XYZ file of N, CA and C in Angstrom:
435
model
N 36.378 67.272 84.910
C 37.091 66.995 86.126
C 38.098 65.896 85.848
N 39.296 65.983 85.891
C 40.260 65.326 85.622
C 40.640 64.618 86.894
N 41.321 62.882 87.513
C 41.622 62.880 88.214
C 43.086 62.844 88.307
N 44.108 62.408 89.280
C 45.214 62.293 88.810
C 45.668 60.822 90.172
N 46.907 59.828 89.667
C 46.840 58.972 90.847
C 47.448 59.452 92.249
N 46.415 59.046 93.108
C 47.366 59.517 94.533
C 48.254 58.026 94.562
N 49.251 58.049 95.527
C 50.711 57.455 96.090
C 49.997 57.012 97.733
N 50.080 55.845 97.497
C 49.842 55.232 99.081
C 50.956 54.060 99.286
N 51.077 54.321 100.423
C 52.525 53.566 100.530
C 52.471 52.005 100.763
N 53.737 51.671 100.228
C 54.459 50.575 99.982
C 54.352 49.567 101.368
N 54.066 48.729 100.744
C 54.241 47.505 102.127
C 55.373 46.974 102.570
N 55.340 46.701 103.868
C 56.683 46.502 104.409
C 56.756 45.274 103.677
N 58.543 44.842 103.461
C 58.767 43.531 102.404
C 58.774 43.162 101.640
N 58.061 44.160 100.550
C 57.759 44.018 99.389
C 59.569 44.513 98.851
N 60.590 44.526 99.281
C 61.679 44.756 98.708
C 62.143 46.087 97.726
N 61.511 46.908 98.667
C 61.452 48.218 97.703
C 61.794 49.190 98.230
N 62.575 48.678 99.841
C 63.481 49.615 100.866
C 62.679 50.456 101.572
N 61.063 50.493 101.190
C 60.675 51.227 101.872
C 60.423 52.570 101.582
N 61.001 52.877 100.261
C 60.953 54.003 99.607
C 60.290 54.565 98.287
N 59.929 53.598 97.990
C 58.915 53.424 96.590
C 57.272 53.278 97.423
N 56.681 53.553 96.064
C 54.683 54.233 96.486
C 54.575 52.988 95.445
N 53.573 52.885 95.795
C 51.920 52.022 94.739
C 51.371 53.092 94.959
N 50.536 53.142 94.103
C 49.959 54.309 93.040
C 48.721 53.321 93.490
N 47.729 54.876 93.782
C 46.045 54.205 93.353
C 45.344 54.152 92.134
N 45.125 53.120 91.488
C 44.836 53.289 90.026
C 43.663 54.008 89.919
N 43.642 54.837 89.096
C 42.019 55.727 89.247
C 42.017 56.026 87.547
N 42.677 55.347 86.731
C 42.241 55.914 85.263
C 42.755 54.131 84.379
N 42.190 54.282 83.416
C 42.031 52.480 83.005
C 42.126 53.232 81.572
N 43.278 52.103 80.648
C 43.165 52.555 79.148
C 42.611 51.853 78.608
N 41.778 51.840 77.387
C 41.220 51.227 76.598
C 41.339 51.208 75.036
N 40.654 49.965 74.326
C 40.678 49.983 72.930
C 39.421 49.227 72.624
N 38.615 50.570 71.538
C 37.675 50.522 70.947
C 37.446 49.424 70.498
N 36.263 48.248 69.989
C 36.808 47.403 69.013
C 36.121 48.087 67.712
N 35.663 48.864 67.620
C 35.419 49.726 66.082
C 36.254 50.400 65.913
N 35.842 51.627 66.790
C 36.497 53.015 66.758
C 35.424 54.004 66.753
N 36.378 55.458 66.943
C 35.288 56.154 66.859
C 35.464 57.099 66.176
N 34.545 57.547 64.943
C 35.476 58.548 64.116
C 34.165 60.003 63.666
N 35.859 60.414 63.475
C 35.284 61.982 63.731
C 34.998 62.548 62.497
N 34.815 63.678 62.783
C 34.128 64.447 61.651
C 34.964 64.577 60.531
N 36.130 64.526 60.425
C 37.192 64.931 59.759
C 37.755 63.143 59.027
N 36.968 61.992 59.734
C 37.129 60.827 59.178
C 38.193 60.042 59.543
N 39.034 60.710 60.748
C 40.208 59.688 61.408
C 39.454 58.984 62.503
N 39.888 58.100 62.349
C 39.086 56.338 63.357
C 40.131 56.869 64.736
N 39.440 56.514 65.614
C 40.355 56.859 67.086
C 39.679 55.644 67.531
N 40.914 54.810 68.479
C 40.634 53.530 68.996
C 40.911 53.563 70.651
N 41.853 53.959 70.937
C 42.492 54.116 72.204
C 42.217 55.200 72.831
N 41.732 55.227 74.658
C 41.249 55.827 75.095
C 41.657 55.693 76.648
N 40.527 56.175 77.445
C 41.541 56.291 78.773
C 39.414 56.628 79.708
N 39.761 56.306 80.693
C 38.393 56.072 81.636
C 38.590 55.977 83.308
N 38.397 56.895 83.387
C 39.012 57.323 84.624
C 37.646 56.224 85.744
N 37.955 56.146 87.126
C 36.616 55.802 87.936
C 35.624 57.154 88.137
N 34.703 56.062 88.374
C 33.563 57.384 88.734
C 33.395 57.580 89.856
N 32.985 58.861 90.354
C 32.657 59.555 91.430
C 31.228 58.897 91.571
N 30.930 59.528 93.312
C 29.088 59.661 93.157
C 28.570 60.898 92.498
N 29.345 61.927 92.289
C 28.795 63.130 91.360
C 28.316 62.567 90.501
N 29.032 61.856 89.364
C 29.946 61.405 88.111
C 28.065 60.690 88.299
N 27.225 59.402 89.100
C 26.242 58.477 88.855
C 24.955 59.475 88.926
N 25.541 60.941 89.667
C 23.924 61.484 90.666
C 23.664 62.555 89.594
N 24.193 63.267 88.918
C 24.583 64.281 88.138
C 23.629 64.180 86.511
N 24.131 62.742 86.151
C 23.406 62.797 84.611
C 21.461 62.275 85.267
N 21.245 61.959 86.724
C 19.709 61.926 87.080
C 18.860 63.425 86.838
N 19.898 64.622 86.740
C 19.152 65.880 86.599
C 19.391 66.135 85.563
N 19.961 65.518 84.424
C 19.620 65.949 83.190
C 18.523 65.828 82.364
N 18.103 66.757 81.621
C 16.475 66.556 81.643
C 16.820 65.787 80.251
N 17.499 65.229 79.601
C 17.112 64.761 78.426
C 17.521 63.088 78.802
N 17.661 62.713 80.083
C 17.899 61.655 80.744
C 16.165 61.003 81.116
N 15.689 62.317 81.838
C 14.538 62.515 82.538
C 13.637 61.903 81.625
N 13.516 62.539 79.918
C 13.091 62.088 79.062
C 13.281 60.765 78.706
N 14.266 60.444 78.500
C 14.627 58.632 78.122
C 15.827 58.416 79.038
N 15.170 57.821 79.740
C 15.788 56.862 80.761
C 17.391 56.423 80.404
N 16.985 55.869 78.706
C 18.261 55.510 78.309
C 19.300 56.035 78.255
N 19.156 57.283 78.074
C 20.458 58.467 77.731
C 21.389 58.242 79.053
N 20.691 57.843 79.910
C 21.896 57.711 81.122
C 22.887 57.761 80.869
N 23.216 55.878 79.990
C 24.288 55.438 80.118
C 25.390 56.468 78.650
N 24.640 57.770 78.351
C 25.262 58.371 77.107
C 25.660 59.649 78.121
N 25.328 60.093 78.808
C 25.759 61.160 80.034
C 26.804 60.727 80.898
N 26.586 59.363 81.598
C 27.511 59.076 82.354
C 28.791 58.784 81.764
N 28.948 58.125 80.765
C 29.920 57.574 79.559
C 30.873 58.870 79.054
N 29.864 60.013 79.439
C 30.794 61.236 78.810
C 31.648 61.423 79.722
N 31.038 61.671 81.296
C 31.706 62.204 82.053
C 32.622 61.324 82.650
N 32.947 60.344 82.208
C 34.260 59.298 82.976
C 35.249 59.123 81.690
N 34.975 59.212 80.701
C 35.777 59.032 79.354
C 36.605 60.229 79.105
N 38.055 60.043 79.701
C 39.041 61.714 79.746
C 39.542 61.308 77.848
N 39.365 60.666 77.366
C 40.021 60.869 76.132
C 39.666 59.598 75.412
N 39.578 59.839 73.824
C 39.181 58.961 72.639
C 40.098 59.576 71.663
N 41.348 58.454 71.489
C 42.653 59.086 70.815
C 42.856 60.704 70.942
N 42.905 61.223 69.863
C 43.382 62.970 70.425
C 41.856 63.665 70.647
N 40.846 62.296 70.741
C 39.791 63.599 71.134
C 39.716 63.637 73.052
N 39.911 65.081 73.313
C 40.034 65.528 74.740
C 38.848 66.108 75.265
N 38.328 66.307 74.629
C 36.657 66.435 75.249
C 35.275 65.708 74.565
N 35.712 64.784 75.662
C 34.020 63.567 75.180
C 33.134 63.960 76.198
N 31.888 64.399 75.357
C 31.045 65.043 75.782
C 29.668 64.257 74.939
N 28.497 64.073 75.455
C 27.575 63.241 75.214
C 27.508 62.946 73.470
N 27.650 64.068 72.724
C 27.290 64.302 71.564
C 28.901 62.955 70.688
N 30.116 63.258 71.465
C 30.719 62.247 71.152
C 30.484 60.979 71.455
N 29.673 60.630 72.416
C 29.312 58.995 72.942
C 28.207 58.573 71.514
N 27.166 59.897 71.672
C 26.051 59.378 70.392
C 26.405 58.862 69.403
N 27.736 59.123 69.117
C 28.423 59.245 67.354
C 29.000 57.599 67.471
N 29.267 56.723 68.945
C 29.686 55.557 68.486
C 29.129 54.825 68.323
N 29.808 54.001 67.668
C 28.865 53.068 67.019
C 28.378 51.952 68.550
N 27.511 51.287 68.009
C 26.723 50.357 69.167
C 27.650 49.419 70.047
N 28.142 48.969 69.477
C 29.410 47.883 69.631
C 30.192 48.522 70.395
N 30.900 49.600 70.652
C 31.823 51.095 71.110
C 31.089 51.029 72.332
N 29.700 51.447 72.478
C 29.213 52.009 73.485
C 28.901 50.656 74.680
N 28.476 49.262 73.980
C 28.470 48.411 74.766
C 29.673 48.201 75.326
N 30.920 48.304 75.158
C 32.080 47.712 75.398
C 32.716 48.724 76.701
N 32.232 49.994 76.362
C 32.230 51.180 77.655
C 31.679 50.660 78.664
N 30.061 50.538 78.025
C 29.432 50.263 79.391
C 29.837 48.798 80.100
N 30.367 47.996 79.836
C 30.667 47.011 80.232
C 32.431 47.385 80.842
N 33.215 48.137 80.560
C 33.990 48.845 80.818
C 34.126 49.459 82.264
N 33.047 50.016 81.931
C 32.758 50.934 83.287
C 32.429 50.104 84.844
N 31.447 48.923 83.881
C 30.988 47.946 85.181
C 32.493 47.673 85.677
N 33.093 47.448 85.065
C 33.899 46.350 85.582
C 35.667 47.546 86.140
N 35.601 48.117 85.849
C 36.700 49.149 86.726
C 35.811 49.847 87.921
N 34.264 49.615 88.354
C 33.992 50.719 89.115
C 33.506 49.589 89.974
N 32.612 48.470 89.513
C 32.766 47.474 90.467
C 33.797 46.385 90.701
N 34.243 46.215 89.941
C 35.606 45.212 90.125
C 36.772 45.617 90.237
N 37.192 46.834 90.069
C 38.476 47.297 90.196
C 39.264 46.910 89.459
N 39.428 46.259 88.307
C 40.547 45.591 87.032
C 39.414 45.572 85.954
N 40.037 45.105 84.785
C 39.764 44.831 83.496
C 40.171 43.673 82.694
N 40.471 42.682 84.060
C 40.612 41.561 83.695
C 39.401 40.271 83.210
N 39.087 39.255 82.872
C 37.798 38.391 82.121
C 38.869 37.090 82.651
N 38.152 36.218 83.434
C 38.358 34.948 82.894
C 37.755 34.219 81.625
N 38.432 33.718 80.978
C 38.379 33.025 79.634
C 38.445 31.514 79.632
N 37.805 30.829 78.666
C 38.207 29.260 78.153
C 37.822 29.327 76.945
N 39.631 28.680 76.676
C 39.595 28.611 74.791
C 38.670 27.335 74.430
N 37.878 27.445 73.325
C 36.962 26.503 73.001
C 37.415 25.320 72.696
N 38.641 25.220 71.626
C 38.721 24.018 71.551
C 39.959 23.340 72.534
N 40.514 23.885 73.315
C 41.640 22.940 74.192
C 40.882 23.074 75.631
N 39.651 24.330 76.202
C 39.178 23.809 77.324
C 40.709 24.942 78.264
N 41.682 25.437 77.820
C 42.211 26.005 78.848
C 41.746 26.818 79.968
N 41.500 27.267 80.532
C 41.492 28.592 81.244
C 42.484 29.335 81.380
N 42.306 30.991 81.350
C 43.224 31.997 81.535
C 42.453 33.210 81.612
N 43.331 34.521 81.855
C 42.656 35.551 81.777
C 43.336 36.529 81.050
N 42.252 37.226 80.612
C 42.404 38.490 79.535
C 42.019 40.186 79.690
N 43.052 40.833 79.493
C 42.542 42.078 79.858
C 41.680 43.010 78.472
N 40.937 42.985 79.264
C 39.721 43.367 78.193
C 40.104 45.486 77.612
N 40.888 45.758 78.554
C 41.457 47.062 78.130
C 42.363 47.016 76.610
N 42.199 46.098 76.368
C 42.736 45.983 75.102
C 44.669 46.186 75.619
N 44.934 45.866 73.839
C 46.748 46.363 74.129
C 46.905 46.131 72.546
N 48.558 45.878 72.419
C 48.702 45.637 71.442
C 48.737 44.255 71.093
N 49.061 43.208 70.068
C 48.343 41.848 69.813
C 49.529 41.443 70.110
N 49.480 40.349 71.139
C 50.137 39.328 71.842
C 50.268 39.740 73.250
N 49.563 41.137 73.375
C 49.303 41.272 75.067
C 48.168 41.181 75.735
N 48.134 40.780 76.671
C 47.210 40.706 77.488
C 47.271 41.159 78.999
C-alpha cells in the first residue's frame, strides 16, 4: 500500500497569495547507518518510511509467526511502512531479517518518532562546548541537518 501526500491549504498570510498548498507529510527519508545489503552484495543506505496506518499496527497481531515470538512484531511492522531501501522496492519481512541490528534499531526508533512525533528531528548537546541544537536524525548528506 503506497501512500501519496494530500495538499491542505495554505494559511492566510503566509505570503503565498493564497494559491500555493502545504503538503501533508506522510513519507520520511532515511539513512541507514550500516546499510543493507543484498544478495548480489550492493550496500543500500537510503530509504523512505511512509506513516503507519492502524491496519499497518493491527495486521502483523495475526501473523502467526508474530503469535510465536512476540518479537517478530517489530520485523512485520518495519516491512509494511518501509516503501523502499535504495533500489530495493519491496521490503518485505525477509528483507528487515537480513539487517543488521544497528539498521533495525534505528527504524524502530524511526518509526517512534515520525508516528508519534511527527518529525525526525533530536535535540542534541555537543559534549565539549555544552551547545544545544537539533539534528535530523533522517540522515542527509554531511554538513546537513
Amino acid at each position: 500500500m503506497r501512500r501519496t501526500t494530500a495538499a491542505a491549504p495554505s494559511r492566510a498570510g503566509d505570503g503565498a497569495g493564497g494559491g500555493a498548498e502545504a503538503g501533508l507529510r506522510t513519507e520520511f527519508p532515511f539513512r541507514l547507518p550500516r546499510g543493507y545489503v543484498d544478495e548480489q552484495g550492493t550496500v543500500h543506505h537510503d530509504g523512505v518510511m511512509r506513516l503507519a496506518t492502524a491496519r499497518d499496527e493491527l495486521v502483523p497481531l495475526r501473523d502467526d509467526r508474530v503469535r510465536e515470538n512476540p518479537a517478530y512484531l517489530s520485523v512485520v511492522l518495519i516491512s509494511r511502512v518501509v516503501t523502499r531501501i535504495g533500489t530495493v522496492d519491496d521490503v518485505h519481512p525477509g528483507v528487515v531479517e537480513d539487517l543488521f541490528a544497528s539498521d533495525l534499531a534505528f527504524l524502530q526508533d524511526f518509526y517512534r518518532r515520525i508516528n508519534a512525533e511527527g518529525h525526525t528531528r533530536a535535540a542534541v548537546t555537543c559534549p565539549s562546548c555544552r551547545e544545544e541544537f537539533a539534528v535530523d536524525l533522517a540522515g542527509g548528506r554531511l554538513g546537513e541537518s
